[in-house]
Tab-separated table of C-alpha atoms in Angstrom:
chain	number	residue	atom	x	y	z
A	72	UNK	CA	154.062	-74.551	97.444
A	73	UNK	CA	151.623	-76.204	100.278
A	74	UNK	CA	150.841	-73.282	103.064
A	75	UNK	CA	150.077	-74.858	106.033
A	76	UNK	CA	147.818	-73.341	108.302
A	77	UNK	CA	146.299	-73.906	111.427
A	78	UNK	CA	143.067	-75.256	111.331
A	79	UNK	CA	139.984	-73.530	112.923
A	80	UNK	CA	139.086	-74.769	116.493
A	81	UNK	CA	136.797	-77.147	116.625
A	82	UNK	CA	132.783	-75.945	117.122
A	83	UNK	CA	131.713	-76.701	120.802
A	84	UNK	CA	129.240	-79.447	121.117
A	85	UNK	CA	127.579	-78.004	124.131
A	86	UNK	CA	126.186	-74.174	125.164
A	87	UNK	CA	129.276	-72.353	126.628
A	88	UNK	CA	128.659	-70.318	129.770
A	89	UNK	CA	128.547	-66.604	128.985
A	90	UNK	CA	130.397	-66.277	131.908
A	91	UNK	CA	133.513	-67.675	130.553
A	92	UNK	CA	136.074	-65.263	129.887
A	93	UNK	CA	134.348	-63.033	132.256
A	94	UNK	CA	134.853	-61.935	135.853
A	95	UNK	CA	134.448	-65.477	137.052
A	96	UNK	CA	137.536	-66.781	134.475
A	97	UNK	CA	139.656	-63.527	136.228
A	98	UNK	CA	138.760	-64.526	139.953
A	99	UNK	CA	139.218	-68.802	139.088
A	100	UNK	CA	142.670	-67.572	137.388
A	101	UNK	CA	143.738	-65.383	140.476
A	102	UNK	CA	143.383	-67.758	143.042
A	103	UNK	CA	145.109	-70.519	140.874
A	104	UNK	CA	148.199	-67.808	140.731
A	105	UNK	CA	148.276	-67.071	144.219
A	106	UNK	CA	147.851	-70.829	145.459
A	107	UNK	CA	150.755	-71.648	142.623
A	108	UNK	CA	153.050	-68.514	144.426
A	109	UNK	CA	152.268	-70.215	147.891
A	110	UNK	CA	152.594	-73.286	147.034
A	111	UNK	CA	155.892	-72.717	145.224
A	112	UNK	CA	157.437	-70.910	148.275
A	113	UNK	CA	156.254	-73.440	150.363
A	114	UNK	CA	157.437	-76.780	148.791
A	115	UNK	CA	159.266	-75.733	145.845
A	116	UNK	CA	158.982	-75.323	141.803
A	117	UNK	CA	156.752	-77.824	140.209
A	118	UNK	CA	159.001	-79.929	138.136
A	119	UNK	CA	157.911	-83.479	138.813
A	120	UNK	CA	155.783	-84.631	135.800
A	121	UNK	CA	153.039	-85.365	137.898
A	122	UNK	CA	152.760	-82.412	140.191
A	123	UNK	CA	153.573	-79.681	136.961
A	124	UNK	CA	150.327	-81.881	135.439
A	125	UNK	CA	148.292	-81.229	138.752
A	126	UNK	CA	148.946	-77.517	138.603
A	127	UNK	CA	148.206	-77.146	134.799
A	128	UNK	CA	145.149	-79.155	134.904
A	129	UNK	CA	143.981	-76.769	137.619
A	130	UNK	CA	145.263	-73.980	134.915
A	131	UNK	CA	143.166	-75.080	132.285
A	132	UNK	CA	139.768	-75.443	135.136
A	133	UNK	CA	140.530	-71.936	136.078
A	134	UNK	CA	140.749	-70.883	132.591
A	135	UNK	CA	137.777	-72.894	130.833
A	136	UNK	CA	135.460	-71.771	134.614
A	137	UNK	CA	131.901	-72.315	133.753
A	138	UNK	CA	132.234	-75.329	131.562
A	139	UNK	CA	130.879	-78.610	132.197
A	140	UNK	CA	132.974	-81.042	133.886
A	141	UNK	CA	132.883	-83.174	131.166
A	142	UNK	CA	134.940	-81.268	129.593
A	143	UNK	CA	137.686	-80.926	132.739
A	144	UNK	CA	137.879	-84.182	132.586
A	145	UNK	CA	138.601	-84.938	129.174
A	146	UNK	CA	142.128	-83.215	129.983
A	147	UNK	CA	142.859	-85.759	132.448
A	148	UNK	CA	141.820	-88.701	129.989
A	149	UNK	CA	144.349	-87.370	127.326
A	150	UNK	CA	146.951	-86.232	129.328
A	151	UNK	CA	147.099	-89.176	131.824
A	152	UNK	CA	148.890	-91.330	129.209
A	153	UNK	CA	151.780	-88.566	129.233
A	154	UNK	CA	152.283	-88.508	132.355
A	155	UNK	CA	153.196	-91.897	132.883
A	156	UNK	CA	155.156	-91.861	129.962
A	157	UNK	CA	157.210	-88.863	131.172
A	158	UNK	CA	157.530	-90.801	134.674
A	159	UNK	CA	158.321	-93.632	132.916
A	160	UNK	CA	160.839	-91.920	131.447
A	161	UNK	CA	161.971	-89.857	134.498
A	162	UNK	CA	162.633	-93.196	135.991
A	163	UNK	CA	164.554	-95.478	132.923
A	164	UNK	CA	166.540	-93.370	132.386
A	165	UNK	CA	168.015	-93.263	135.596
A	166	UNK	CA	169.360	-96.484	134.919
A	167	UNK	CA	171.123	-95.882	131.880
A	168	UNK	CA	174.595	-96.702	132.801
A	169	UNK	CA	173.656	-99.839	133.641
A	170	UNK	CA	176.895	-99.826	135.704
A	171	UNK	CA	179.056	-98.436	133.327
A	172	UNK	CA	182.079	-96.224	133.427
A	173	UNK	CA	180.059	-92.969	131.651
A	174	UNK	CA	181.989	-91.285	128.676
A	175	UNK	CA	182.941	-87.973	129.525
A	176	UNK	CA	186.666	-87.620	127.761
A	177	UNK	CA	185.574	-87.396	124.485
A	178	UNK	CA	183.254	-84.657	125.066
A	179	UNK	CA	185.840	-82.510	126.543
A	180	UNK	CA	187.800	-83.150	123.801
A	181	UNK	CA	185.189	-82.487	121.080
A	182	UNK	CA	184.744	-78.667	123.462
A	183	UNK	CA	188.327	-78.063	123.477
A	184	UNK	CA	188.268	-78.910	119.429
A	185	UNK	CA	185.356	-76.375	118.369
A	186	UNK	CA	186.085	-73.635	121.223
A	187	UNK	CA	189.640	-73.942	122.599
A	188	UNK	CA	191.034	-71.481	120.041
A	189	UNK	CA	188.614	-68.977	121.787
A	190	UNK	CA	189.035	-69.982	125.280
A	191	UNK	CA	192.686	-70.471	125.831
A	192	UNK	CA	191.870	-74.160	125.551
A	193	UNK	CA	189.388	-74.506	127.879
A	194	UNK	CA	185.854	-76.181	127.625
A	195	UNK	CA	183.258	-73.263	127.174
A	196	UNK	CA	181.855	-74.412	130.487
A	197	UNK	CA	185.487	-73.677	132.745
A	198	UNK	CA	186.078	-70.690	130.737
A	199	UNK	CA	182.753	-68.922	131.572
A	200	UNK	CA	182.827	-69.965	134.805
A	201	UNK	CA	186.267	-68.225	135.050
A	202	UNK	CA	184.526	-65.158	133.880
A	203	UNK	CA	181.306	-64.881	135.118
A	204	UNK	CA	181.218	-67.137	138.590
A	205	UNK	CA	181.578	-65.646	141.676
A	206	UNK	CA	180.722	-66.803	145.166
A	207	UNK	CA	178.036	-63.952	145.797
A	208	UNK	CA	174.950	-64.263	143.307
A	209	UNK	CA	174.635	-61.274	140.499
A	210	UNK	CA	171.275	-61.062	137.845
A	211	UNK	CA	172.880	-63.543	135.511
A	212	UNK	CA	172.667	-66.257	137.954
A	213	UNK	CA	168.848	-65.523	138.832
A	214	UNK	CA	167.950	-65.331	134.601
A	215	UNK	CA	169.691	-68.338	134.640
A	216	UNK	CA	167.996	-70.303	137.638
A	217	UNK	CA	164.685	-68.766	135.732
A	218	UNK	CA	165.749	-70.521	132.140
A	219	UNK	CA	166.700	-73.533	133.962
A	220	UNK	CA	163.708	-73.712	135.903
A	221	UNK	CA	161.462	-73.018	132.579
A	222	UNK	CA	162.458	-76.020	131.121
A	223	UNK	CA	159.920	-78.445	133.225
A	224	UNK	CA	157.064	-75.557	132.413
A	225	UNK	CA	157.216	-74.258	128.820
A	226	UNK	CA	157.038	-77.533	127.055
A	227	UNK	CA	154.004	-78.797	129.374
A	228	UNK	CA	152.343	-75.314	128.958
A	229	UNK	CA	152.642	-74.918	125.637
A	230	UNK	CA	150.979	-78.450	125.075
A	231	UNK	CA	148.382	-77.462	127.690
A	232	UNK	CA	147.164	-74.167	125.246
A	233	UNK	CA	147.727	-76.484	122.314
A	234	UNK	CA	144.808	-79.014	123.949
A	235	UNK	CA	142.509	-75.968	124.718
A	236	UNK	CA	142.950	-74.823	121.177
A	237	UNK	CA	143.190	-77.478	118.495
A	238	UNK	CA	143.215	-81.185	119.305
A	239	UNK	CA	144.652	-81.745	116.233
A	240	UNK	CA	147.799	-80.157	116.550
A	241	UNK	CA	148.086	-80.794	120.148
A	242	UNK	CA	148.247	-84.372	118.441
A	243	UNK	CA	151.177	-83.637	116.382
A	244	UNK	CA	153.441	-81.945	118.993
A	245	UNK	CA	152.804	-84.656	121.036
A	246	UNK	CA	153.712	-87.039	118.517
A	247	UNK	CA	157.353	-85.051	118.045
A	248	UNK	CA	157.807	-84.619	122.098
A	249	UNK	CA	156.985	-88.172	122.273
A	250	UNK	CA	159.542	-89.538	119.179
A	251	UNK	CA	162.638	-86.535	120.619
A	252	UNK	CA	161.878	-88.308	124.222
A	253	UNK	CA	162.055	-91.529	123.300
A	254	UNK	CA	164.867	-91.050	120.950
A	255	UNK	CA	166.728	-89.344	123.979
A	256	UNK	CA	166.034	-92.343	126.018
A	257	UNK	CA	167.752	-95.183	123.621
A	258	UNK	CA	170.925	-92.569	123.223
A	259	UNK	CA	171.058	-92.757	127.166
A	260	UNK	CA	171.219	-96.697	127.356
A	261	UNK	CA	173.059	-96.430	124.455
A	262	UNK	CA	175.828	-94.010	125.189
A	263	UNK	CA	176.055	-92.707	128.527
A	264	UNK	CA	177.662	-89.805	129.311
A	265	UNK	CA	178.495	-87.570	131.868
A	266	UNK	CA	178.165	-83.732	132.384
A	267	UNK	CA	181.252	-81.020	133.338
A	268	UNK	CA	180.477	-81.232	136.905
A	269	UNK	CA	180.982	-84.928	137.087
A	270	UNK	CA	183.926	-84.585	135.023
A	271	UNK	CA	185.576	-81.702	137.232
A	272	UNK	CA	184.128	-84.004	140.209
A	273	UNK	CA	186.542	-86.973	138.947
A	274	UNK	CA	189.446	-84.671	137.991
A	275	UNK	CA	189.076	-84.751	134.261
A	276	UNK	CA	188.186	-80.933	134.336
A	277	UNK	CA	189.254	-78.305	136.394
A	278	UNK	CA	187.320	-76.976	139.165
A	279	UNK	CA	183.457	-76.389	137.455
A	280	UNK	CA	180.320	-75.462	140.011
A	281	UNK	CA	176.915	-76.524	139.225
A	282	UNK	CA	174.928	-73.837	139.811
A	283	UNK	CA	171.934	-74.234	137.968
A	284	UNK	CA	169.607	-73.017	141.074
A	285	UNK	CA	171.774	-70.884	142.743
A	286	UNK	CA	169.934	-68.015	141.867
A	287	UNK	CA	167.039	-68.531	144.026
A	288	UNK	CA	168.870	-66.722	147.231
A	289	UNK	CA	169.515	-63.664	145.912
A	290	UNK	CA	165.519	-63.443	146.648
A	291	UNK	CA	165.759	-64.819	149.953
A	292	UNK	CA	164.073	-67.570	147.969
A	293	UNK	CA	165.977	-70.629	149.800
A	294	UNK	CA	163.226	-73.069	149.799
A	295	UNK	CA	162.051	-71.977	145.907
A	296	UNK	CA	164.250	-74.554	144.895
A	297	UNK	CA	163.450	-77.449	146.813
A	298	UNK	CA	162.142	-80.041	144.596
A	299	UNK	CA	164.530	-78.636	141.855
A	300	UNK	CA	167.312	-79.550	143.749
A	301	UNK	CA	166.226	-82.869	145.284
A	302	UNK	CA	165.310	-84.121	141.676
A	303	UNK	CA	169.158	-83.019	141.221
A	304	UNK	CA	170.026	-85.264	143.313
A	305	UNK	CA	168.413	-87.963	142.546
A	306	UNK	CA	169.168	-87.739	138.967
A	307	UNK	CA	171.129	-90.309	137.127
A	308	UNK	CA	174.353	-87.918	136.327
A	309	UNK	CA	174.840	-89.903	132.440
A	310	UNK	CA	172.123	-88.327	130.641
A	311	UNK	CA	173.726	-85.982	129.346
A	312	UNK	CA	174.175	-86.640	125.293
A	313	UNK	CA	172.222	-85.058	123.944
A	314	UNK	CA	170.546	-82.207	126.046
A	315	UNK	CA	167.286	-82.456	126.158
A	316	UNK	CA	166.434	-79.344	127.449
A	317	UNK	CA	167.858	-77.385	124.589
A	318	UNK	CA	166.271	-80.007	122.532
A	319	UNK	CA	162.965	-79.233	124.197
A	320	UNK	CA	163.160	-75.451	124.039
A	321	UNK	CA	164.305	-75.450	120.362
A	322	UNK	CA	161.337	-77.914	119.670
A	323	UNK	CA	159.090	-75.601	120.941
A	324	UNK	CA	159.744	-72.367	119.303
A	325	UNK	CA	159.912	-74.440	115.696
A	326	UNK	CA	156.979	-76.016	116.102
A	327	UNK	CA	155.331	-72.798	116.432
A	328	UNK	CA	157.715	-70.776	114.437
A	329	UNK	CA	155.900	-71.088	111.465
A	330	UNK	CA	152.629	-69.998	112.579
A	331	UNK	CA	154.227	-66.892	114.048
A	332	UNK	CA	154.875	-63.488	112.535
A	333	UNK	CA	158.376	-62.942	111.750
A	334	UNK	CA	158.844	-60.088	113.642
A	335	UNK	CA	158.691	-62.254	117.155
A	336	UNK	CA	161.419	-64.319	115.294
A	337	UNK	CA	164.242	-63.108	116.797
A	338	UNK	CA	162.662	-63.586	120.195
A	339	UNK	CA	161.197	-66.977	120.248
A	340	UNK	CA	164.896	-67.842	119.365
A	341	UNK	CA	166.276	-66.420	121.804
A	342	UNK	CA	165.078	-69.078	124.181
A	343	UNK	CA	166.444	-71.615	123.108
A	344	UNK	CA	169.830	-69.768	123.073
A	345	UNK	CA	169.194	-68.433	126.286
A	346	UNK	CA	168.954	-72.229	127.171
A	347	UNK	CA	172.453	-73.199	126.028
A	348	UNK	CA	173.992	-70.502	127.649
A	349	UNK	CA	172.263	-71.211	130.833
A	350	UNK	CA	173.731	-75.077	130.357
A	351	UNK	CA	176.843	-74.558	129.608
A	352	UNK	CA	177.313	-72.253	132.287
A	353	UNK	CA	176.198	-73.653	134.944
A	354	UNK	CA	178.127	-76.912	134.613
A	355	UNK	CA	175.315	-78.976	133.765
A	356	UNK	CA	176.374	-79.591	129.366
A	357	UNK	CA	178.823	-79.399	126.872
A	358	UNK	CA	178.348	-77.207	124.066
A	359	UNK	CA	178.428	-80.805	122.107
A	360	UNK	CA	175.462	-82.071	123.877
A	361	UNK	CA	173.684	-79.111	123.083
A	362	UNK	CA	174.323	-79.537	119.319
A	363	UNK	CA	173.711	-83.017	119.137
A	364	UNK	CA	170.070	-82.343	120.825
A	365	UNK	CA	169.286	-79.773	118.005
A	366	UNK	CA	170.205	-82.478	115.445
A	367	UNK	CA	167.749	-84.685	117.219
A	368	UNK	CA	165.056	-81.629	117.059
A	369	UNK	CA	165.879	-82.104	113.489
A	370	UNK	CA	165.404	-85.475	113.127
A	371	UNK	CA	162.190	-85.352	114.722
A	372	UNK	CA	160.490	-83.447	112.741
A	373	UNK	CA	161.649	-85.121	109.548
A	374	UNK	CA	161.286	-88.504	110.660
A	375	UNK	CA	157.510	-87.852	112.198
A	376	UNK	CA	156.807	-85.693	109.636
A	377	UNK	CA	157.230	-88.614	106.925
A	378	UNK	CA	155.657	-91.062	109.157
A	379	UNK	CA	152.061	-88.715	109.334
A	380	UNK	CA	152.677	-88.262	105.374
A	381	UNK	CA	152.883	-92.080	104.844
A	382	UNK	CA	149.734	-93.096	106.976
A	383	UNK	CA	147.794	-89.962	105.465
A	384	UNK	CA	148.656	-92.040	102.158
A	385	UNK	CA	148.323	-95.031	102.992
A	386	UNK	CA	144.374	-94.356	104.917
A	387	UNK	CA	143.690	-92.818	101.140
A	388	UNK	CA	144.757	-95.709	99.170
A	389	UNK	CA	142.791	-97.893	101.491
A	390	UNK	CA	139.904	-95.818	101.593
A	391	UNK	CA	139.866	-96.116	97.261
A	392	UNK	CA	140.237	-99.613	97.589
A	393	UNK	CA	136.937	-99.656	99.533
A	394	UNK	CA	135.333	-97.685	96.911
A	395	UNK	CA	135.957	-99.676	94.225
A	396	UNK	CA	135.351	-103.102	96.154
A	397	UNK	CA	131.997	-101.306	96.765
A	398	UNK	CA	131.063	-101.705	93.377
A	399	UNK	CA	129.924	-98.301	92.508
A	400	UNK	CA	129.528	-97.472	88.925
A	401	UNK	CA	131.360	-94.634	87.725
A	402	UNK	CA	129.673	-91.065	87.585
A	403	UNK	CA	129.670	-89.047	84.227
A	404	UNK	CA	130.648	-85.921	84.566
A	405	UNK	CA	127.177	-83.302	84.855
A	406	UNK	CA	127.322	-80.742	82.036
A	407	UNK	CA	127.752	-77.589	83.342
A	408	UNK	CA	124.534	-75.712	83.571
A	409	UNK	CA	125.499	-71.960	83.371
A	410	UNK	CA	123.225	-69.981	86.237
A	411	UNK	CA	122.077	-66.990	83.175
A	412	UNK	CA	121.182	-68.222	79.869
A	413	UNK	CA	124.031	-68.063	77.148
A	414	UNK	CA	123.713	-65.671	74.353
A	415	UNK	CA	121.821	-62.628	75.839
């Protein structure tokens, strides 16, 4: 049975400042988390691709103080690429529908199959709203503006430690992100579909809120929300199937799972859950959605997993074939020479 492991980070090519990790890495690190605080009150929550990449750049500076810039910048060479690939994306898939009437029956019927029994025939979304919603805020809608909210951080965060780490396996996750975006994408053009609130909007559900960022006020926090709500806004409201942001939370904690002592288990699992519940909730997925971006977790791992596996093999067979077009001769086997004498 292979054990996979994660591989030791790489040797540094260059002298590292005693100082990192010191005083100087606490002081960088402080002002980058008050400047984020003011910032964030200011203008809003970082959840443009672009601007969260500005802010964890400046992360990983703060962090890594004392090395040389060469090094700073290297983060910007490899992570440029992403970022126009997640803008890309930001933008195509606005344009999904294409024009389109967006589906939106079938999920409510798929909701009312799996959950009606439960809910008095409801979808999970109207029934919890029935429940839970009310017009003043409570804690629940606060946790939930936080998971919301955590979905444009974790996944760019976690990649962010991955790069400082291991190169290697920053590599591979962004492999899988890339392959679970892109497959996310094609589903988009391919099948648009709309969330509860556009379906309560067009009177194919009951009344259903989207309240997603409501949460912010019961801070006073009005502004904290700003950019969250104008990307809202200008959102194309038919990506829904599947969810990518349970997709991206679950692909998170599995790709790390592994390397992770089973004890934190339960946790690390618990954000992804807390992400459906947060979804479903607050009007902005289905319960199927959420289920079909799991299967798509699935599938990315699997599918990448074989691709790596097939070019690993493939590189090897090539690399024999250059052997033996190289001519060598074959090597006898040395005799074992035994380092005491035999016999004593």
């Amino acid at each position: 049975m292979a054990v996979l492991t994660e591989p030791p980070p790489p040797v540094p090519s260059e002298p590292v400042d005693p100082s990192v990790g010191g005083r100087r890495r606490v002081i960088a690190m402080s002002v980058w988390g008050v400047a984020f605080v003011v910032t964030w009150l200011a203008i809003g929550l970082p959840t443009d691709p672009a601007y969260a990449f500005l802010w964890i750049w400046a992360g990983t500076v703060a962090w890594n103080w004392g090395r040389p810039w060469r090094s700073h910048l290297s983060f910007a060479r490899d992570w440029i690429p992403v970022v126009l690939l997640l803008a890309f994306y930001n933008l195509s898939r606005g344009f999904a529908d294409n024009g389109r009437t967006p589906h939106a029956y079938e999920l409510i019927v798929a909701d009312r199959v799996m959950f009606g029994w439960a809910t008095g025939g409801e979808v999970p979304t109207v029934w919890l709203q029935q429940h839970l919603y009310r017009p003043e805020v409570h804690w629940w809608d606060v946790l939930v503006s936080w998971v919301y909210f955590s979905h444009f951080v974790v996944t760019l965060a976690a990649a962010a430690v991955l790069w400082m780490r291991s190169r290697a396996r920053w590599g591979a996750y962004m492999r899988r992100w890339g392959f679970l975006c892109a497959a996310g994408l094609v589903t988009y053009f391919v099948y648009p579909a709309a969330p509860p609130w556009w379906a309560a909007q067009n009177g194919l559900l009951t009344e259903v809120a989207r309240i997603s960022t409501r949460g912010w006020r019961e801070f006073g926090m009005h502004g904290a929300g700003n950019l969250l709500n104008a990307g809202q806004i200008a959102s194309n409201p038919v990506a829904a199937m599947p969810s990518l942001h349970t997709a991206w939370a679950l692909f998170v904690v599995l790709f790390f799972l592994r390397s992770t002592r089973r004890r934190w288990w339960p946790l690390l699992l618990a954000y992804p859950l807390a992400m459906t519940f947060t979804l479903v909730y607050s009007g902005e997925h289905y319960v199927i959605d959420v289920l079909v971006g799991w299967a798509y977790v699935g599938m990315t791992f699997l599918v990448v997993g074989l691709a790596e596996r097939a070019w690993r093999a493939r590189r090897s067979r090539r690399a024999g074939a250059g052997d033996e077009a190289g001519g060598a001769a074959p090597v006898a086997p040395a005799a074992v020479v035994p380092s005491e004498p035999v016999g004593r």
